[in-house]
Coordinates of C-alpha atoms in Angstrom, one line a residue:
X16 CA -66.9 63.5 -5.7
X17 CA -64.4 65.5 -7.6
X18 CA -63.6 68.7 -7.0
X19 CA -66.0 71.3 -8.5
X20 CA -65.9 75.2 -9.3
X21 CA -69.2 76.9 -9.2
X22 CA -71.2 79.2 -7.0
X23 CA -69.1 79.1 -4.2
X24 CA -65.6 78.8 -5.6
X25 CA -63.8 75.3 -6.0
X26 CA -64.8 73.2 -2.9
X27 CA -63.3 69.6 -2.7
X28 CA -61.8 66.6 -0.5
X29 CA -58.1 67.7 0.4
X30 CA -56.6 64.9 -1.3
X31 CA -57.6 66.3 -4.6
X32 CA -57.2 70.0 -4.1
X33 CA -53.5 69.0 -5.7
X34 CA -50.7 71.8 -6.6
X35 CA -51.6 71.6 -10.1
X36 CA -55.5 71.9 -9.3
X37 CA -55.0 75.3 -7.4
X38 CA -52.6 76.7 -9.8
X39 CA -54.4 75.7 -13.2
X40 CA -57.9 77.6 -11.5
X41 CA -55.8 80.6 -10.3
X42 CA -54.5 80.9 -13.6
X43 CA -57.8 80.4 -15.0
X44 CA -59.4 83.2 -12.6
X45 CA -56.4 85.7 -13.5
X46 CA -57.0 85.3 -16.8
X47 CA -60.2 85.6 -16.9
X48 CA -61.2 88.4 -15.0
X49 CA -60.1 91.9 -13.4
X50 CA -57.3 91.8 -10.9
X51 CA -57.1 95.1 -10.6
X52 CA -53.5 96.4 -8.5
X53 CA -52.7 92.6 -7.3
X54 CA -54.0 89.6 -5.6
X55 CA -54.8 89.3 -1.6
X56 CA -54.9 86.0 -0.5
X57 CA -56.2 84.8 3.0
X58 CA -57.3 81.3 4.9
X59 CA -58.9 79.7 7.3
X60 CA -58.1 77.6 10.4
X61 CA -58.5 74.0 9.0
X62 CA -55.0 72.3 8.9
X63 CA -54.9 72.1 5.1
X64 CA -55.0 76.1 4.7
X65 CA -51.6 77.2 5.1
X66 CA -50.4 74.4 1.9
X67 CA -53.6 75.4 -0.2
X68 CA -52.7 79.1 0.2
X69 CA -49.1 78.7 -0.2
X70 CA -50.1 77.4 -3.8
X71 CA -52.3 79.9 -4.6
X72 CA -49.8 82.5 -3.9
X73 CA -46.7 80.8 -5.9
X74 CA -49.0 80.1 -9.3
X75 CA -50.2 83.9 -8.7
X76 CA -46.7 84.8 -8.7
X77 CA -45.9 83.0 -11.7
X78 CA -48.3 84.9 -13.1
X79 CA -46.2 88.3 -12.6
X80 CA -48.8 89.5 -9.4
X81 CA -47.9 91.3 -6.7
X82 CA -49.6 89.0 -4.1
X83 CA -50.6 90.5 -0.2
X84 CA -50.8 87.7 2.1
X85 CA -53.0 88.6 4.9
X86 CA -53.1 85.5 6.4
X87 CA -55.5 84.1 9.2
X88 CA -58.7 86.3 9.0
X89 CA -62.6 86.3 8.0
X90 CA -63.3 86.0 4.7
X91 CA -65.0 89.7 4.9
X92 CA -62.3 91.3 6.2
X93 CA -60.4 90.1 3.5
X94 CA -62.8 91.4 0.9
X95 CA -62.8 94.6 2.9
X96 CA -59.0 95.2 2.4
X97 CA -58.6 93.7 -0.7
X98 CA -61.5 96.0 -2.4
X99 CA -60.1 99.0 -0.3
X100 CA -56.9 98.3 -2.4
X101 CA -58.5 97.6 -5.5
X102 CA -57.4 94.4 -5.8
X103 CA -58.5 90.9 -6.4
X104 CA -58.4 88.2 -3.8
X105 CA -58.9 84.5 -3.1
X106 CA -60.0 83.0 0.0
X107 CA -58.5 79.3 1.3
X108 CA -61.7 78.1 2.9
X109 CA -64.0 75.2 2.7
X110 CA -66.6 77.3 4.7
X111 CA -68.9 75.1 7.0
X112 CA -67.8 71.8 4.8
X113 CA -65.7 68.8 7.0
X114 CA -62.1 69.5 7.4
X115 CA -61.3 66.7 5.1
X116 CA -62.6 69.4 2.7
X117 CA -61.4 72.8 1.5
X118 CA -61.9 75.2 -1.4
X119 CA -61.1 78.4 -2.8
X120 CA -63.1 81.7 -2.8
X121 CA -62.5 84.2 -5.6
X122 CA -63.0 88.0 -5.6
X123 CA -62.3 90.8 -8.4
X124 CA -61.8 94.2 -6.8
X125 CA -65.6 95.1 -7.1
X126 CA -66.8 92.3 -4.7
X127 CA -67.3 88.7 -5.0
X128 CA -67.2 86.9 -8.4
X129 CA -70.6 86.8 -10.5
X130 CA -71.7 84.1 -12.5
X131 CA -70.3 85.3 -16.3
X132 CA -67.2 85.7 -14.3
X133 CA -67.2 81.7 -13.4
X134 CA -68.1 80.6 -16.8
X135 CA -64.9 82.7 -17.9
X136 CA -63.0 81.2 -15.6
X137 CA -64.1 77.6 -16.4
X138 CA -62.8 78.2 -20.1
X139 CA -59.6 79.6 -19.3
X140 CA -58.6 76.6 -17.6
X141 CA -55.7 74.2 -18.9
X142 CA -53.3 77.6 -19.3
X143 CA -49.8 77.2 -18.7
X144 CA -47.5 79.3 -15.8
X145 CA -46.2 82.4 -17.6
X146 CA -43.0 81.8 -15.8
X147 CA -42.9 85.3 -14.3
X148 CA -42.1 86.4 -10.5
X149 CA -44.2 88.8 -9.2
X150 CA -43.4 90.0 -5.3
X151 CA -45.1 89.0 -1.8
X152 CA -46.1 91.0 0.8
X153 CA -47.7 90.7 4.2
X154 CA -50.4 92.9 5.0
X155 CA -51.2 92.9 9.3
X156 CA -54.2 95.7 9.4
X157 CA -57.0 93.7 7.8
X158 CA -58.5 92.5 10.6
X159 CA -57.7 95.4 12.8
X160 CA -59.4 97.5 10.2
X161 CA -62.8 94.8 10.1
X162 CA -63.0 95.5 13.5
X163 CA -63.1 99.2 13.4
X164 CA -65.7 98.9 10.8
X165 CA -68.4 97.3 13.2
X166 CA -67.2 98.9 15.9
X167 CA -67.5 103.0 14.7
X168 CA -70.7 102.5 13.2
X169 CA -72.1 101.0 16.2
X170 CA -70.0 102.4 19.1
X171 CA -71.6 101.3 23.0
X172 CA -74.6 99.5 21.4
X173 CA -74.1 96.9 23.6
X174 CA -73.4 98.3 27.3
X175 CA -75.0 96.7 29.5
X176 CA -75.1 93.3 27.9
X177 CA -73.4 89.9 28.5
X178 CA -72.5 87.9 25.3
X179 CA -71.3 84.7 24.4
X180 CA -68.3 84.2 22.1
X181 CA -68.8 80.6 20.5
X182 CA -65.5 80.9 19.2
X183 CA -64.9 77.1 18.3
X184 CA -62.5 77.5 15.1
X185 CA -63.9 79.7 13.9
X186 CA -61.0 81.9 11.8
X187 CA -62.4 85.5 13.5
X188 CA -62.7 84.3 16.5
X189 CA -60.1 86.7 17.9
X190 CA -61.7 89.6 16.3
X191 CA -65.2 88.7 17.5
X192 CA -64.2 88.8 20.7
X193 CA -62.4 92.5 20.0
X194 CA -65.8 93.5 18.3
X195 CA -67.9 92.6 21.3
X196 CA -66.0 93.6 23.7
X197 CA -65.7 96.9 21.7
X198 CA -69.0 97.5 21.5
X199 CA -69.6 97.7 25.1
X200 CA -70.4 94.4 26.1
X201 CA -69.5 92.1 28.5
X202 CA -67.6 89.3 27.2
X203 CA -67.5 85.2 28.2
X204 CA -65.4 83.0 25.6
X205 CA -67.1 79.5 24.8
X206 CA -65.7 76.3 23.4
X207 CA -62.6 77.4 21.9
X208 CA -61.9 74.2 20.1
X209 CA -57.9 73.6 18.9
X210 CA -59.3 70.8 16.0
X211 CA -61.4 72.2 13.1
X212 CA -65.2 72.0 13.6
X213 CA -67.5 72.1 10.9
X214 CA -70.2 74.8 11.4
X215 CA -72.9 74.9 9.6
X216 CA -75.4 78.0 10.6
X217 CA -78.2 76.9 8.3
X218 CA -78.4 73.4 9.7
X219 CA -76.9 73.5 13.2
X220 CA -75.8 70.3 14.8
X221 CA -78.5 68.9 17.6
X222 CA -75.4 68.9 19.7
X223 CA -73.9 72.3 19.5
X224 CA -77.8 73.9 20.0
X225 CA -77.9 71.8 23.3
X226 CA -74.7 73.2 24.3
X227 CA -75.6 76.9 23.6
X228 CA -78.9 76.8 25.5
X229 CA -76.6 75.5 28.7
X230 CA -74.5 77.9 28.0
X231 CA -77.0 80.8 28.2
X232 CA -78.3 79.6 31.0
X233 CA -74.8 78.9 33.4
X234 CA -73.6 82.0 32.1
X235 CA -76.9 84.3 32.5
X236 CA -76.3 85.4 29.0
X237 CA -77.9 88.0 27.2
X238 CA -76.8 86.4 23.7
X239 CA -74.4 84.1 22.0
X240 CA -73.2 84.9 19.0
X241 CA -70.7 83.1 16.5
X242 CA -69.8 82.5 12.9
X243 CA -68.7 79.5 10.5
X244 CA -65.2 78.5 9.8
X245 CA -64.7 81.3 7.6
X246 CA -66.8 84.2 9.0
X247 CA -69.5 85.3 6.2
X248 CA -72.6 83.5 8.1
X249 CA -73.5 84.2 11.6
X250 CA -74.7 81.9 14.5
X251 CA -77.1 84.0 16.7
X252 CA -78.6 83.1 20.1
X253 CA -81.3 84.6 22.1
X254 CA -81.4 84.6 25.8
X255 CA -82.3 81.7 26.1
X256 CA -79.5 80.0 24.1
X257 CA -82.2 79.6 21.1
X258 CA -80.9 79.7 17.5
X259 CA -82.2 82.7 15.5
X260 CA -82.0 81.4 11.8
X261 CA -80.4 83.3 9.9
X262 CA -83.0 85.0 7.3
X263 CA -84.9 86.4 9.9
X264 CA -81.4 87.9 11.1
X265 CA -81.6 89.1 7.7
X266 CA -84.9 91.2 7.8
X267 CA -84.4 92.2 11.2
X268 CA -80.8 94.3 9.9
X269 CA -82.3 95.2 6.9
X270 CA -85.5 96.6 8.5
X271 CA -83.1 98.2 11.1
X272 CA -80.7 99.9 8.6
X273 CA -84.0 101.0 6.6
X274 CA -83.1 99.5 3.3
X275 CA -85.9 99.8 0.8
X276 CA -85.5 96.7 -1.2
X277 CA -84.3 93.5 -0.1
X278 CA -82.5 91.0 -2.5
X279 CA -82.6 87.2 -0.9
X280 CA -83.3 83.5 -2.3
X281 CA -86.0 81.5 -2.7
X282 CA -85.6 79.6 0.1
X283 CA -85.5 82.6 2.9
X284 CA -89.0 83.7 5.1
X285 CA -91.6 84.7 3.5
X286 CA -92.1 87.5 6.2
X287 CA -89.7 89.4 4.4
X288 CA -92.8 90.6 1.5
X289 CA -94.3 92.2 5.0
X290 CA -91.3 94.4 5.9
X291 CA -89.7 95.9 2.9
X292 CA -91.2 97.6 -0.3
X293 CA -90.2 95.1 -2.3
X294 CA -89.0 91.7 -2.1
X295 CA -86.6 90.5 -5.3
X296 CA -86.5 86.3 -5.1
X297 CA -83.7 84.5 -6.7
X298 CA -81.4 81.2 -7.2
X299 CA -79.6 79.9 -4.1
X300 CA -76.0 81.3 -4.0
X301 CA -74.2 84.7 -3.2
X302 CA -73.9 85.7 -6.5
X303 CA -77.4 85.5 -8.1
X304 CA -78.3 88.0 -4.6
X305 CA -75.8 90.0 -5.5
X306 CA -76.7 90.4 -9.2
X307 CA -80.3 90.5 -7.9
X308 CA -78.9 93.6 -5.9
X309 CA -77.2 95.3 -8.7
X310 CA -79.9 95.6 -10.7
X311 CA -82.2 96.5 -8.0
X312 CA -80.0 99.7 -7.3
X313 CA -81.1 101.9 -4.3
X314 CA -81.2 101.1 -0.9
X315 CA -80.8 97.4 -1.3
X316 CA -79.7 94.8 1.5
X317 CA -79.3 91.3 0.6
X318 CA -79.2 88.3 2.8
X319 CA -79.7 84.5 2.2
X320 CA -80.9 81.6 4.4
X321 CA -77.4 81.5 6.0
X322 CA -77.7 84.6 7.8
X323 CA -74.7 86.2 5.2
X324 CA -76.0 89.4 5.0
X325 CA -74.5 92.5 1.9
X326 CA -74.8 96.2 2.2
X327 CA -75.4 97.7 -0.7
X328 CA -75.8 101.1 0.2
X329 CA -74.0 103.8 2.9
X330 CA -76.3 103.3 5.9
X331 CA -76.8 105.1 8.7
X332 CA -75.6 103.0 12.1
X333 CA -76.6 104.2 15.5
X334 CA -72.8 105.3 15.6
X335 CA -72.1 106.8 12.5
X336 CA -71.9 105.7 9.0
X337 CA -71.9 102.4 7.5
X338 CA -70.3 102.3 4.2
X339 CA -71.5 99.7 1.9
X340 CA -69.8 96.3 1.6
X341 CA -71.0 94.0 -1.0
X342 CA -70.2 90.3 0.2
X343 CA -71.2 88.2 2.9
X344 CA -70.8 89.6 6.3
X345 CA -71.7 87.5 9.7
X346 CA -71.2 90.6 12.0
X347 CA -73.4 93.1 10.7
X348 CA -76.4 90.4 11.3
X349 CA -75.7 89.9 14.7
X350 CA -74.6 93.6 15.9
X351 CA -78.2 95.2 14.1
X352 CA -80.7 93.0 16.1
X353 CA -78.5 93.0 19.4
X354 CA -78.9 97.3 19.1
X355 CA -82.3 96.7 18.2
X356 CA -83.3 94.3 20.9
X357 CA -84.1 96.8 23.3
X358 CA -86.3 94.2 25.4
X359 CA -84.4 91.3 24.1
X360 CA -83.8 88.9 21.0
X361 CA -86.3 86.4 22.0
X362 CA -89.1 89.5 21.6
X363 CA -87.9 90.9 19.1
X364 CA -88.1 87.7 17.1
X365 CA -91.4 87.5 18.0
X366 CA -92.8 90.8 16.9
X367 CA -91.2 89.4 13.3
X368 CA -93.9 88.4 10.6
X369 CA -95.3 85.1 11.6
X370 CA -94.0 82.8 9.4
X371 CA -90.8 80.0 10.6
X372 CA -88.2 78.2 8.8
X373 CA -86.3 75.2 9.5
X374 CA -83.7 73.5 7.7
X375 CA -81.6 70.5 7.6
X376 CA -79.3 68.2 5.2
X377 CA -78.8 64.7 4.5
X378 CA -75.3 64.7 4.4
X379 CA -72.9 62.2 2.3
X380 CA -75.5 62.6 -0.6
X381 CA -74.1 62.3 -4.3
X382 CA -75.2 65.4 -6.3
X383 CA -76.3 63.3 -8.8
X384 CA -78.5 61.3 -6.7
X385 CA -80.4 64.5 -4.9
X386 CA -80.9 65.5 -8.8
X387 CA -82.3 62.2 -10.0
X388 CA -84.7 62.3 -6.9
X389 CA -85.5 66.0 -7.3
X390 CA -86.2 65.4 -11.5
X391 CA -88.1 62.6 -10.6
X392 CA -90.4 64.4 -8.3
X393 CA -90.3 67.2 -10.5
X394 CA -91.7 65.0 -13.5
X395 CA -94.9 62.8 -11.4
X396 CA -97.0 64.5 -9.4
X397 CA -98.0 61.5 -8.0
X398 CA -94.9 61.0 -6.4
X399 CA -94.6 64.6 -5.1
X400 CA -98.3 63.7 -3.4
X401 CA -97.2 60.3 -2.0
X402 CA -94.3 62.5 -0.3
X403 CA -96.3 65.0 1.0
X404 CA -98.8 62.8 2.3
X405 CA -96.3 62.0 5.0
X406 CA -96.7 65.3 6.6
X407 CA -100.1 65.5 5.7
X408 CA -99.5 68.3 2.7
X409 CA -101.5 68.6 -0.2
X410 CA -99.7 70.6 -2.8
X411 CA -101.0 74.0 -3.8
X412 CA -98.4 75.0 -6.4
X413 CA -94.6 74.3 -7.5
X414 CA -92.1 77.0 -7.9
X415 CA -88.8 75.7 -9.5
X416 CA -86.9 78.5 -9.2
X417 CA -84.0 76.4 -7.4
X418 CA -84.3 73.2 -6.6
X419 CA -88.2 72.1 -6.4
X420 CA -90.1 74.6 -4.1
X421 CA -93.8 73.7 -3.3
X422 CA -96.7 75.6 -1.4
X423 CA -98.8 73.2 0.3
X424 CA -103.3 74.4 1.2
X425 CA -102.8 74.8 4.6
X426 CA -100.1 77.7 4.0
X427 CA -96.9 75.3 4.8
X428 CA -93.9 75.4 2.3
X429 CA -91.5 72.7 1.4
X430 CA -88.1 73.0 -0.7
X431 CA -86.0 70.4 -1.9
X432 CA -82.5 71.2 -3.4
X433 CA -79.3 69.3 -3.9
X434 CA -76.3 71.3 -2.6
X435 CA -74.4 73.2 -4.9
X436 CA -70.9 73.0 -3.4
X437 CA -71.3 69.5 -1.3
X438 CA -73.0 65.8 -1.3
X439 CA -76.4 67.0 0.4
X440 CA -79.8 67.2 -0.1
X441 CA -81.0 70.3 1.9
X442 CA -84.8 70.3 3.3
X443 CA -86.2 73.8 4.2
X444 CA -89.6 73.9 5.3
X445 CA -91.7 77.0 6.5
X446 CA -95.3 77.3 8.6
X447 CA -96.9 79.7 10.4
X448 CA -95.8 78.1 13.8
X449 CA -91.9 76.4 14.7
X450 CA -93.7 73.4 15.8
X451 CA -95.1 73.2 12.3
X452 CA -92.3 73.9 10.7
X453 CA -90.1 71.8 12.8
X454 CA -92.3 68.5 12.8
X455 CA -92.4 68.9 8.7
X456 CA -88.6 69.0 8.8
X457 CA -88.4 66.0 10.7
X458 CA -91.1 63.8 8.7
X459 CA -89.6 65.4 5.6
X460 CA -86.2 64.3 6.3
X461 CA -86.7 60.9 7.0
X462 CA -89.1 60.2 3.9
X463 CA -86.6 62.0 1.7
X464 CA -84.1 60.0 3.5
X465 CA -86.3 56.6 2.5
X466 CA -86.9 58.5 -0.6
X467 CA -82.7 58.6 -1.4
X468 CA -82.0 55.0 -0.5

């Protein structure tokens, strides 16, 4: 699949992020939208990083910007600094995507890019290098400064405790260990990994969950937390080494930080209607949450099925203030519940509404065949039944939203949705029970899996 620029930047295979492919979509983006006093640029740990950002920087500079390379950190603490400076930024990351992958994230000086601003980019492609020479800088304080974030507002929060750094390759690894150990916690490293591995925190890998819960239980661990390659999406462990998914991360901070209104997708828990005064649903993706959150105003968290998690308001932190930060964060999700699990994560999970999500992919999926299949469905409700009926589900209503979303009688929910930045079908399914929702993940993968060939 070619490379493609949508919700979540441009994502594609290495060997066609060329020179000329970077440059013409920086070009594009500086055209198109604000840049405000220059361009940050930052990356991730996956070998092809250091090239991809090294071109994003020269066709910037060709454009006359002042570029700040900050170089190896999170892709939040890059928006931090970068929106602290009023200026734009772009991110070298391919997120949780293979390392034969890789992609750009773009930022204006408000926050990540919104949906007019990626049509404006689209048509500003094709322009040609003003020729200019604008100047480079390094800037060494980002990270330092992400770290003080987190740990002011929620200063000895964790005394007492013994956590788990699953720092794999993660790019932040270094500065989650600084955050956790900052916060008063006792700190044990885990499966630092010198080769890039792809974590995904919506669909963890069988493997890695194994690991985690011998982990926690070698280590006597009170948690484990972690992100994905780029740090916007959390990986959070109870005690017992069992993965907390991430939008129940997301109600438990916003309920902690007494937001008002939360902003998340269609596809997160529906316990979220039982926690916060109201509940805006939208489209899968960063952007339409943040939108969503814009226009909701007030004190408004948004979170998405990930775990990434946006302040949109200053909150008060058991610390001290909490200024608002409107992109993707994977610390804030896990720091809130840890401070809030006074009688630890695995109860305070269950004292949630009582509604579970799982979710999975079929990987190495063509986009275009997940649409077909999802159209197809979409058009016969006989064919929705006869996939159903493999679970046992009788649908009760469709919402189509994003993707093909349907409510089955017996209070089950099942969502089918290509990916938007990658070739894979993603399953989420919700019950009242993890069993439930578990077993319907694993009959719904394999008949979608039939369904696909």
């Amino acid at each position: 699949m070619p490379p493609k620029f949508g919700t979540s930047g441009l994502r594609g295979l290495v060997t066609e992020l060329t020179a000329d492919l970077v440059a013409d979509h920086v070009r594009a983006f500086i055209a198109a939208c604000p840049v405000g006093t220059g361009l940050f640029v930052a990356r991730d740990l996956r070998p092809s990083s250091p090239d991809i950002a090294d071109m994003v920087i020269a066709a910037a500079r060709g454009e006359g910007l002042d570029v700040t390379d900050c170089g190896d950190v999170p892709t939040p603490a890059l928006a931090l600094a970068s929106m602290g400076a009023g200026a734009a930024a772009v991110m070298v990351t391919g997120s949780h995507i293979p390392a034969d992958r890789n992609g750009l994230k773009f930022y204006v000086p408000g926050g990540e890019i919104g949906k007019a601003d990626e049509a404006a980019i689209l048509a500003n492609l094709g322009r040609k290098s003003a020729g200019l020479s604008g100047t480079v800088s390094k800037n060494t304080t980002s990270g330092a400064d992400y770290v003080a974030r987190n740990v002011a507002a929620y200063a000895g929060t964790l005394q007492g405790k013994t956590i788990g750094v699953y720092s794999h390759s993660a790019v932040g690894r270094d500065l989650l260990l600084d955050i956790v150990a900052g916060l008063g916690a006792t700190v044990v490293e885990l499966g630092r990994s010198a080769t890039f591995i792809p974590v995904d925190t919506e669909a963890v890998d069988p493997a890695i969950r194994t690991q985690l819960k011998v982990w926690a239980r070698e280590h006597g661990l009170d948690a484990i937390v972690s992100t994905d390659g780029d740090g916007d999406r959390p990986l959070l462990t109870d005690e017992h080494g069992e993965v907390i998914v991430g939008d129940i991360l997301g109600q438990i901070t916003g309920a902690a930080l007494k937001a008002d209104t939360a902003v998340t997708p269609v596809s997160s828990n529906t316990g979220a209607e039982a926690l916060f005064g109201r509940v805006v649903r939208t489209r899968i993706g960063s952007p339409f949450v943040i939108a969503g959150m814009q226009e909701a105003g007030g004190r408004v968290v948004g979170y998405e099925a990930n775990g990434g998690f946006l302040l949109g308001f200053a909150a008060d932190a058991p610390a001290g203030p909490l200024a608002p930060l409107m992109t993707r964060d994977a610390v804030l999700p896990f720091v809130a519940p840890l401070a809030a699990a006074t009688n630890g994560l695995a109860a305070l999970v269950a004292s949630q509404p009582p509604r579970f999500t799982a979710a999975d992919r079929l990987q190495d999926v063509p986009t275009e065949k997940s649409q077909a299949l999802v159209a197809a469905f979409d058009a016969d409700p006989a064919k929705r039944a006869a996939f159903l009926a493999q679970f046992d589900g009788i649908e009760a209503g469709v919402d189509r939203t994003d993707g093909l979303r349907m409510t089955l009688e017996d209070g089950r929910i099942v969502h089918l949705r290509p990916s938007g930045n990658a070739p894979e079908c993603r399953f989420y399914a919700e019950a009242s029970s993890m069993a439930a929702a578990q077993d319907t993940l694993a009959l719904g993968l394999t008949g979608l899996a039939a369904a696909l060939k």
